[in-house]
PDB file of C-alpha atoms in Angstrom:
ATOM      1  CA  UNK M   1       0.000   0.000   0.000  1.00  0.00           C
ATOM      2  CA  UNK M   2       1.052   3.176  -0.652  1.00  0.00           C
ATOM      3  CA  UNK M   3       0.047   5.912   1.168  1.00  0.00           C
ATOM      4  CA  UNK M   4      -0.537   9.719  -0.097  1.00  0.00           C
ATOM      5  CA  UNK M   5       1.200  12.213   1.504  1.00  0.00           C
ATOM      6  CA  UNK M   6       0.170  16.304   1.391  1.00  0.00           C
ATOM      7  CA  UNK M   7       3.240  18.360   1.482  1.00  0.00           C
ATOM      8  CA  UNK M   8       2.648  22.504   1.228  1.00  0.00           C
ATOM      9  CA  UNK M   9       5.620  24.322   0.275  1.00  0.00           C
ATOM     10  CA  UNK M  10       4.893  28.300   0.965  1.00  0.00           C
ATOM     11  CA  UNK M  11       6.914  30.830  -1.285  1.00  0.00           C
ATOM     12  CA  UNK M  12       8.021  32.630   1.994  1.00  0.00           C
ATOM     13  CA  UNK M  13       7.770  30.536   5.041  1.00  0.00           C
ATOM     14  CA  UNK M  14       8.912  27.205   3.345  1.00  0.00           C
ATOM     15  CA  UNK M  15       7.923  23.942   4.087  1.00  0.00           C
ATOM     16  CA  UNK M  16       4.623  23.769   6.213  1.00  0.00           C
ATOM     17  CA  UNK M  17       4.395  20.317   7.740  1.00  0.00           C
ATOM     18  CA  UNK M  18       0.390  18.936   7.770  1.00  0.00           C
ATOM     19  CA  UNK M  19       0.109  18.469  11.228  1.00  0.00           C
ATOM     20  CA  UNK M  20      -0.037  22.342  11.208  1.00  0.00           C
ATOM     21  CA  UNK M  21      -2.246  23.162   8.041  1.00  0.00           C
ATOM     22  CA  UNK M  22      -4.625  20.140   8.074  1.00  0.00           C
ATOM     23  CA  UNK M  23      -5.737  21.068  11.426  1.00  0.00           C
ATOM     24  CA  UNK M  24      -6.415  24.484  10.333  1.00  0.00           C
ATOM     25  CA  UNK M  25      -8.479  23.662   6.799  1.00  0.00           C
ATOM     26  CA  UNK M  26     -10.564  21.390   9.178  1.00  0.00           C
ATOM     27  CA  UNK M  27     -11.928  24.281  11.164  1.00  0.00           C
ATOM     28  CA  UNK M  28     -12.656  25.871   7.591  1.00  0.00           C
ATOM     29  CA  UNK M  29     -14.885  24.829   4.712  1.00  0.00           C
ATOM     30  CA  UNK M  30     -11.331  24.571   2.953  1.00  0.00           C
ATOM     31  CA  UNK M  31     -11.308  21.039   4.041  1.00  0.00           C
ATOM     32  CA  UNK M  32     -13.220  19.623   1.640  1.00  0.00           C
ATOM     33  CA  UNK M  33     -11.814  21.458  -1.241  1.00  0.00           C
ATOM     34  CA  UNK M  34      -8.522  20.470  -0.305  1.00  0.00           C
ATOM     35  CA  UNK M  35     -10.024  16.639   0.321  1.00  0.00           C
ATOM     36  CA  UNK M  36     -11.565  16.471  -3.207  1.00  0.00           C
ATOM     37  CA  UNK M  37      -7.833  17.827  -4.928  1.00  0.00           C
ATOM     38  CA  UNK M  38      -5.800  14.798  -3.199  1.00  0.00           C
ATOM     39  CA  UNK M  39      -8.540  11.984  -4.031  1.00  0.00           C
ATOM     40  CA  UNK M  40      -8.821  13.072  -7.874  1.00  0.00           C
ATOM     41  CA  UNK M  41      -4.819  13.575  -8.037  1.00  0.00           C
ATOM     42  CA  UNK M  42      -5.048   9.940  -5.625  1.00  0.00           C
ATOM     43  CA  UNK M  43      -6.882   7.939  -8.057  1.00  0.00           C
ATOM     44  CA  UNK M  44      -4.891   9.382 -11.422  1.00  0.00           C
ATOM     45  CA  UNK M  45      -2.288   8.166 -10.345  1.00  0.00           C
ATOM     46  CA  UNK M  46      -3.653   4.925  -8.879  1.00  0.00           C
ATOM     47  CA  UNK M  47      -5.120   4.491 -12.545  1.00  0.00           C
ATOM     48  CA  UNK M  48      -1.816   5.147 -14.081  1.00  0.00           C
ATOM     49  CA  UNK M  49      -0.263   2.705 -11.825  1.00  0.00           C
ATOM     50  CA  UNK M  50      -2.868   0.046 -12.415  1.00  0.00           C
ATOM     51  CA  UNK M  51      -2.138   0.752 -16.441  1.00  0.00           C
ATOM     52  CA  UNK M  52       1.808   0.636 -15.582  1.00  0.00           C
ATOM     53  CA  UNK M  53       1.397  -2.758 -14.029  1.00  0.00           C
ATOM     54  CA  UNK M  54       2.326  -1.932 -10.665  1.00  0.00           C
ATOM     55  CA  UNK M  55       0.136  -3.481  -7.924  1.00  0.00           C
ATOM     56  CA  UNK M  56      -0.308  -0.626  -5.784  1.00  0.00           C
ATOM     57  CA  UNK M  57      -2.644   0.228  -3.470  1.00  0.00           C
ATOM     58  CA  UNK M  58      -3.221   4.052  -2.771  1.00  0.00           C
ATOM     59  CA  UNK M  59      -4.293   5.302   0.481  1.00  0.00           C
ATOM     60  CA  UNK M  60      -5.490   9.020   1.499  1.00  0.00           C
ATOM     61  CA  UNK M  61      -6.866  10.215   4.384  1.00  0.00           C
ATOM     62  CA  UNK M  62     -10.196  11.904   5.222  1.00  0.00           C
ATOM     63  CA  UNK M  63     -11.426  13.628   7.973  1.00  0.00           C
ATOM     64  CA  UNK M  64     -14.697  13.844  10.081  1.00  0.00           C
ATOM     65  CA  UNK M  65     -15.849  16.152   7.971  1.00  0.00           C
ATOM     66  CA  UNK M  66     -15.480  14.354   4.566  1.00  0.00           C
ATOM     67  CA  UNK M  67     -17.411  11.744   6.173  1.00  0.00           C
ATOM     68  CA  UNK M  68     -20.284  13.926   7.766  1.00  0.00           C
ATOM     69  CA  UNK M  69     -22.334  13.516   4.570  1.00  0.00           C
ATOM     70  CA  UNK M  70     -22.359  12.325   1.496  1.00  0.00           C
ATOM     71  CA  UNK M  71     -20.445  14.839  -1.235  1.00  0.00           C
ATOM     72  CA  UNK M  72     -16.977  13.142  -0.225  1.00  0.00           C
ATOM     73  CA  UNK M  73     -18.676   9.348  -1.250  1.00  0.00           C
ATOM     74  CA  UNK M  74     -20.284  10.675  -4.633  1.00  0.00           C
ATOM     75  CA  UNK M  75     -17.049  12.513  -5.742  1.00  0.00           C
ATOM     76  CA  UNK M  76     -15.518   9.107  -4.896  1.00  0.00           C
ATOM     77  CA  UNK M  77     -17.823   6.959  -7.074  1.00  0.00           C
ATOM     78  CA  UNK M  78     -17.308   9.885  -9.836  1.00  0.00           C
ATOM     79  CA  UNK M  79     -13.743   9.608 -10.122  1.00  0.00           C
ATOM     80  CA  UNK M  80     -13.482   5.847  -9.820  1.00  0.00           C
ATOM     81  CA  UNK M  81     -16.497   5.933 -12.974  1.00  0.00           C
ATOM     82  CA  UNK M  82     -14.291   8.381 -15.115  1.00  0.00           C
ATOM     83  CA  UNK M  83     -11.065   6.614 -14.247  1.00  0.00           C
ATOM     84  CA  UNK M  84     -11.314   3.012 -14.741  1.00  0.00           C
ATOM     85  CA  UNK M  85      -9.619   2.696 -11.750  1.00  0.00           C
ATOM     86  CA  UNK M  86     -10.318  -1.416  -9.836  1.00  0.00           C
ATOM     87  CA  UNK M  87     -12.075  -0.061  -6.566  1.00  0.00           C
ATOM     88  CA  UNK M  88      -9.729  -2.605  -4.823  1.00  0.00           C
ATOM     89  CA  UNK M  89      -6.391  -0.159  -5.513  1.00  0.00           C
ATOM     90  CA  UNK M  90      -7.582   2.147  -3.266  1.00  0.00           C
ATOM     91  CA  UNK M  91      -7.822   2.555   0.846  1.00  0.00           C
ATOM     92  CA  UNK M  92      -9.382   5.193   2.687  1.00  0.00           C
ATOM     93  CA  UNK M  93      -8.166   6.066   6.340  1.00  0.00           C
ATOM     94  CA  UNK M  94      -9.798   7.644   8.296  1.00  0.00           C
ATOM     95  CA  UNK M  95      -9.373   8.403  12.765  1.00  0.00           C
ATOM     96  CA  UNK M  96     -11.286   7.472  15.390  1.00  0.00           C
ATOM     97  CA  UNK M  97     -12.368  10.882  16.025  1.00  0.00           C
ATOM     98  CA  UNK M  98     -14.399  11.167  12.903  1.00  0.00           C
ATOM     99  CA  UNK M  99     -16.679   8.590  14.493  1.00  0.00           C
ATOM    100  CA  UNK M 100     -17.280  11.125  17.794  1.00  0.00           C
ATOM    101  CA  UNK M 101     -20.052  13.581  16.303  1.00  0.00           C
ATOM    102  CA  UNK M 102     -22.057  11.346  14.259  1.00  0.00           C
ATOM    103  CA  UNK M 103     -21.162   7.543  14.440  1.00  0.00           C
ATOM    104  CA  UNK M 104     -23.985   6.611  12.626  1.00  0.00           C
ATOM    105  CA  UNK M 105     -23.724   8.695   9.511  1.00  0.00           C
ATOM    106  CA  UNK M 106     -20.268   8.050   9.201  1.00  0.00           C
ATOM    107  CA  UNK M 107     -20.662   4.375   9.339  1.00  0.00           C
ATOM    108  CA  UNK M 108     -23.451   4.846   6.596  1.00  0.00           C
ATOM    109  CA  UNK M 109     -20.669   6.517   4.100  1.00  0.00           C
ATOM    110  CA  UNK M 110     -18.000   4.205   4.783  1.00  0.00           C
ATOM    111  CA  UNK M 111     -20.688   1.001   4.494  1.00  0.00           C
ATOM    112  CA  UNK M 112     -21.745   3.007   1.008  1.00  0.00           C
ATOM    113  CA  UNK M 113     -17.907   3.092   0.345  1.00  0.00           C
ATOM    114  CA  UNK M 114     -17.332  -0.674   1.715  1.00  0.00           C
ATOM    115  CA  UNK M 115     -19.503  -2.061  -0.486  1.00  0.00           C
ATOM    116  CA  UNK M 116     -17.766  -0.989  -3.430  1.00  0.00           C
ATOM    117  CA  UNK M 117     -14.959  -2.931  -2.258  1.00  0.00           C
ATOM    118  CA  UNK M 118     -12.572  -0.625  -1.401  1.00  0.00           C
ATOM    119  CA  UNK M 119     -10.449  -0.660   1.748  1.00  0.00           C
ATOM    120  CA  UNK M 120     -11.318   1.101   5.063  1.00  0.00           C
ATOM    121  CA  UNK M 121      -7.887   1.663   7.181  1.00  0.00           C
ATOM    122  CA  UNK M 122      -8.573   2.827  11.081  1.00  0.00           C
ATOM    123  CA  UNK M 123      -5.756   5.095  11.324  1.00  0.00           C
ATOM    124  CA  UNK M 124      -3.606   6.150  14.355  1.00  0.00           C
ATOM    125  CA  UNK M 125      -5.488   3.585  16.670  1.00  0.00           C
ATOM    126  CA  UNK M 126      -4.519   3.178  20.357  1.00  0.00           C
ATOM    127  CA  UNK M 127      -4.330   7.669  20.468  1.00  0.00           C
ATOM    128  CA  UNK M 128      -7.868   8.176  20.688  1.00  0.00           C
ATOM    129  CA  UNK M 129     -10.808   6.088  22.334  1.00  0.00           C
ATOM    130  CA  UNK M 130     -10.012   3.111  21.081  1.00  0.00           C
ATOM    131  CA  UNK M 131     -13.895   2.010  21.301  1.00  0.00           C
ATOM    132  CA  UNK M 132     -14.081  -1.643  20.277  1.00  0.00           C
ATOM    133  CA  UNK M 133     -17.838  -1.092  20.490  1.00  0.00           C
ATOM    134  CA  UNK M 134     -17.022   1.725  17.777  1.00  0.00           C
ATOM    135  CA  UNK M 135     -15.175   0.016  15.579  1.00  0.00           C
ATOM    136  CA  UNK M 136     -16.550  -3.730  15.394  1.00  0.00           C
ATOM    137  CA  UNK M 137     -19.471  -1.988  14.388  1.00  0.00           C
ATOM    138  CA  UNK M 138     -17.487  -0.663  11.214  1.00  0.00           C
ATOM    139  CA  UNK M 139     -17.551  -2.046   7.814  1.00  0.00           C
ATOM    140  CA  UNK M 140     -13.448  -1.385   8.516  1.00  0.00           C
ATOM    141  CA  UNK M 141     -11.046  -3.989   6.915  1.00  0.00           C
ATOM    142  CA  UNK M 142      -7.519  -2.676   8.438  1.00  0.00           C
ATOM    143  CA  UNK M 143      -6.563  -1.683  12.111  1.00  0.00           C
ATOM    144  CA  UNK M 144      -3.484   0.745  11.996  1.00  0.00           C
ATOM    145  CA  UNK M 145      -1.476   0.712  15.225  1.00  0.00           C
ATOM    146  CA  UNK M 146      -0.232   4.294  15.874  1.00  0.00           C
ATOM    147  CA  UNK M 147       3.869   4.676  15.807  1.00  0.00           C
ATOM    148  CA  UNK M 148       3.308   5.673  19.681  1.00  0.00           C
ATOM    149  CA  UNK M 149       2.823   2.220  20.621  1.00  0.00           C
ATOM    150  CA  UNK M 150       5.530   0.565  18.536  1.00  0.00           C
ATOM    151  CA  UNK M 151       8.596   3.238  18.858  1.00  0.00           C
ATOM    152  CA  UNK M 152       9.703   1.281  22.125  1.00  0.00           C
ATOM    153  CA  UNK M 153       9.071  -2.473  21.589  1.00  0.00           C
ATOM    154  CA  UNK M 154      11.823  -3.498  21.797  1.00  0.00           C
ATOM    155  CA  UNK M 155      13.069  -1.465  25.321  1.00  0.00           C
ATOM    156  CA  UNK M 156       9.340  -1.578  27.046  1.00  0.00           C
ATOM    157  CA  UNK M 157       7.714  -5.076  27.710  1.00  0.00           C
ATOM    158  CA  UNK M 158       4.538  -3.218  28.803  1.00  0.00           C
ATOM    159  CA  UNK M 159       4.232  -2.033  25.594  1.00  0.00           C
ATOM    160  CA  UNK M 160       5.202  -5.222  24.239  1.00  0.00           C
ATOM    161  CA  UNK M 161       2.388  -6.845  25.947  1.00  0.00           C
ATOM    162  CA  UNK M 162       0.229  -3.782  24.691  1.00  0.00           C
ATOM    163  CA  UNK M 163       0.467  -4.796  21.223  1.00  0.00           C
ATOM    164  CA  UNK M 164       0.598  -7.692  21.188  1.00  0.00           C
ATOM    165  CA  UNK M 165      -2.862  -7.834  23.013  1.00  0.00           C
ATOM    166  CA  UNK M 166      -4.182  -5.412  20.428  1.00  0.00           C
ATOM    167  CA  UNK M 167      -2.658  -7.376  17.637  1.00  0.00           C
ATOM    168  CA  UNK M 168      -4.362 -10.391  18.815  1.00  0.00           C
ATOM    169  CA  UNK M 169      -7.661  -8.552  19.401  1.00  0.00           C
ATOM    170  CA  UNK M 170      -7.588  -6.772  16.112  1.00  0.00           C
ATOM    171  CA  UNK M 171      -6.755 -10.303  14.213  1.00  0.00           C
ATOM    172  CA  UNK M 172      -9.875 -11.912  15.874  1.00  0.00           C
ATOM    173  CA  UNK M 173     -12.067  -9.800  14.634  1.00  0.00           C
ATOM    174  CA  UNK M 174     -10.698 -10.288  11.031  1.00  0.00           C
ATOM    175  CA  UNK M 175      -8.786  -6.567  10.695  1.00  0.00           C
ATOM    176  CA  UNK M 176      -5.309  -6.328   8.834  1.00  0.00           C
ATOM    177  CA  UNK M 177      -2.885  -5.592  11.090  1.00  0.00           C
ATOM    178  CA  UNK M 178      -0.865  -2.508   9.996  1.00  0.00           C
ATOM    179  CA  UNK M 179       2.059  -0.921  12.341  1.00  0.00           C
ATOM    180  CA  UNK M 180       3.336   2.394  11.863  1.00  0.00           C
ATOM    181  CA  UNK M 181       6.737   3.861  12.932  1.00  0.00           C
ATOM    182  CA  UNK M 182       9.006   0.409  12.077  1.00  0.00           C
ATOM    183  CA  UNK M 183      12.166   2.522  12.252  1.00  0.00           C
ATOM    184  CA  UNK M 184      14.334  -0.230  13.714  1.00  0.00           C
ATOM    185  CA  UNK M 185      15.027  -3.937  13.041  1.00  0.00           C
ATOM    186  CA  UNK M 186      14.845  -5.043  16.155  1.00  0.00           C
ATOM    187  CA  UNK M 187      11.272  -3.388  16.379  1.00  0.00           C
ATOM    188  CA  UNK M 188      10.116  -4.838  12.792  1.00  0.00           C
ATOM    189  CA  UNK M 189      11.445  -8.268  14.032  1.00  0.00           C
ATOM    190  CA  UNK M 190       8.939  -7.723  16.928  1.00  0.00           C
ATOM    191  CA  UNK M 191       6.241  -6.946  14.918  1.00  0.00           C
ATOM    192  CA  UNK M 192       7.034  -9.888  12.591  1.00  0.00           C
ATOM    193  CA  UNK M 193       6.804 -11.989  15.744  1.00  0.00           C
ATOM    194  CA  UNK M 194       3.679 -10.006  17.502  1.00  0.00           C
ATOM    195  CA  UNK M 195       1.796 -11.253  13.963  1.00  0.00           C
ATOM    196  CA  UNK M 196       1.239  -7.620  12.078  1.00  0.00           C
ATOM    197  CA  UNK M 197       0.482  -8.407   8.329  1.00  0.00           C
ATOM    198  CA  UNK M 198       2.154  -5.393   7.325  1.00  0.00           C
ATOM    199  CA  UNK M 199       4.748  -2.556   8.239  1.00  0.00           C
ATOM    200  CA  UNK M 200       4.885   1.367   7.933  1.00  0.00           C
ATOM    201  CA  UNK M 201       8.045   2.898   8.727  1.00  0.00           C
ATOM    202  CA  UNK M 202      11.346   4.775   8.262  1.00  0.00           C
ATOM    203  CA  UNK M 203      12.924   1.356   8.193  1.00  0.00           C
ATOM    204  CA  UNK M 204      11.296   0.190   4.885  1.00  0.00           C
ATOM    205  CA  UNK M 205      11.044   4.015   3.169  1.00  0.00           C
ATOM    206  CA  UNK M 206      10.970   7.714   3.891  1.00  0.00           C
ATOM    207  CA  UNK M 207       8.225   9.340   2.354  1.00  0.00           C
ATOM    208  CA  UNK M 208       9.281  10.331  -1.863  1.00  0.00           C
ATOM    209  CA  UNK M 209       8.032  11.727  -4.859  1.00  0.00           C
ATOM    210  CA  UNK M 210       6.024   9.741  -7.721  1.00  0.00           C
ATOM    211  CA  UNK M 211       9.178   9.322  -9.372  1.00  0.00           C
ATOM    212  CA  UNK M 212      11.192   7.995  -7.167  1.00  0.00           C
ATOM    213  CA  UNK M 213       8.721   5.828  -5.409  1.00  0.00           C
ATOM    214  CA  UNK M 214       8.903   3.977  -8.739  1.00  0.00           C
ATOM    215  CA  UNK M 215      12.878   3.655  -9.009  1.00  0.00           C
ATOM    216  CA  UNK M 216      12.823   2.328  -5.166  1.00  0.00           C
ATOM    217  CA  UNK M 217      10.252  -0.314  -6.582  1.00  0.00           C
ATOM    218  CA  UNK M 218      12.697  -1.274  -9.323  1.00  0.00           C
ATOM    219  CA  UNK M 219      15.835  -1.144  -7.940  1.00  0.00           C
ATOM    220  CA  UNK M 220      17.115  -1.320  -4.310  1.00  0.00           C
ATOM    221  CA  UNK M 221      13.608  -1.904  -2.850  1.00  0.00           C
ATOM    222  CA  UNK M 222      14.159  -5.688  -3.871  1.00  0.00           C
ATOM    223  CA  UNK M 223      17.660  -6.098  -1.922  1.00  0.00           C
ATOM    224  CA  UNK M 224      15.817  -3.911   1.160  1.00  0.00           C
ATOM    225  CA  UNK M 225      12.380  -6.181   1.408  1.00  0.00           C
ATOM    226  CA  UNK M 226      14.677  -9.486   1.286  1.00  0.00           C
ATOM    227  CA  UNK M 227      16.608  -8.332   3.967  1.00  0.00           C
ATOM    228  CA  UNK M 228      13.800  -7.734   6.047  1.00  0.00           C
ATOM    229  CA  UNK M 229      11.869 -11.034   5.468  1.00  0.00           C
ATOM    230  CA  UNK M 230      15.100 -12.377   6.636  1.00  0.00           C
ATOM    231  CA  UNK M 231      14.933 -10.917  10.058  1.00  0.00           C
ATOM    232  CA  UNK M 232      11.042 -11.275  10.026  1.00  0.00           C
ATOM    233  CA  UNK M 233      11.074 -14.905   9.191  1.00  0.00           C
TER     234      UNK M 233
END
């Protein structure tokens, strides 16, 4: 899976990181502006992946907002239409706090979205409310364990036991397993162990360009992913 990333480069202050602006458009009606320019730039270049040959998966995030009715959805169905793109190359992620206002109307979009068959990610779980009650409820196919719970693995058995309970928990229930903030072998080996399906991390990639996303893929990616399967036999 490959994740899309919003970078906003200002002409005088420079790089402005999205942990910053996102919060910001999310208190505007800029949100959903800005929400609609990443999924139709998303799915382009899903679709000219899918026509490359690569078997990528693109993810993007949306927020409570995008899921508070049903404009976000529609635009969705409209771009996958025009596109071509297989419904099944693309994941949406979404927090727990975009189930806080209106759990019921947000479960109704992502069920509309579901049943399309794309992928529904629950991002940056374990910071929030963690609400099982919340989330088994959910038409949600991955569980994403935030990079505060996996950072110290391999120096905290608390945390350890942590995961590995959620991990469990989360594989019961039939969710994909996804860890974020693998930045260490010893902690991917962990992870390996703890049963996560996949990875997300510094270890396996720091986030690039289109471009060179594609190079990694064809050249020292191959060398990289063996050597991790290797530890994470």
């Amino acid at each position: 899976t490959v994740e899309a990333l919003l970078r906003w480069q200002h002409p005088v202050l420079g790089p402005i990181s999205p942990a910053e602006f996102i919060p910001l458009a999310e208190k505007t009606a800029l949100i959903r502006t800005l929400s609609l320019w990443v999924l139709r730039h998303a799915v382009e270049q899903a679709r000219t992946w899918q026509r490359q040959g690569y078997a990528f998966k693109v993810a993007m995030n949306v927020s409570a907002i995008d899921l508070a009715n049903s404009h976000f959805s529609d635009a969705l169905f409209e771009q996958l239409a025009i596109s071509g793109l297989d419904p099944g190359r693309f994941e949406l992620e979404f927090t727990e706090s975009a189930l806080c206002d209106n759990p019921d109307l947000t479960r109704q979009q992502l069920e509309r979205l579901r049943a399309l068959n794309i992928d529904i990610a629950i991002d940056d779980f374990g910071t929030g409310y963690s609400n099982w009650t919340y989330l088994r409820q959910l038409p949600a196919t991955t569980v994403k364990l935030d990079k505060s719970l996996v950072e110290n693995l391999d120096a905290n058995e608390k945390d350890r036991r942590l995961v590995e309970a959620i991990v469990d928990l989360a594989r019961r229930l039939g969710y994909r397993v996804v860890a974020e903030g693998a930045e260490t072998e010893d902690v991917y080996e962990i992870l390996c162990q703890l049963g996560c399906h996949e990875v997300q991390g510094y270890l396996i990639a720091r986030p690039m360009t289109v471009s060179a996303l594609e190079h990694w893929v064809n050249g020292e990616h191959s060398s990289k992913i063996s050597q991790l399967r290797a530890l994470g036999r």
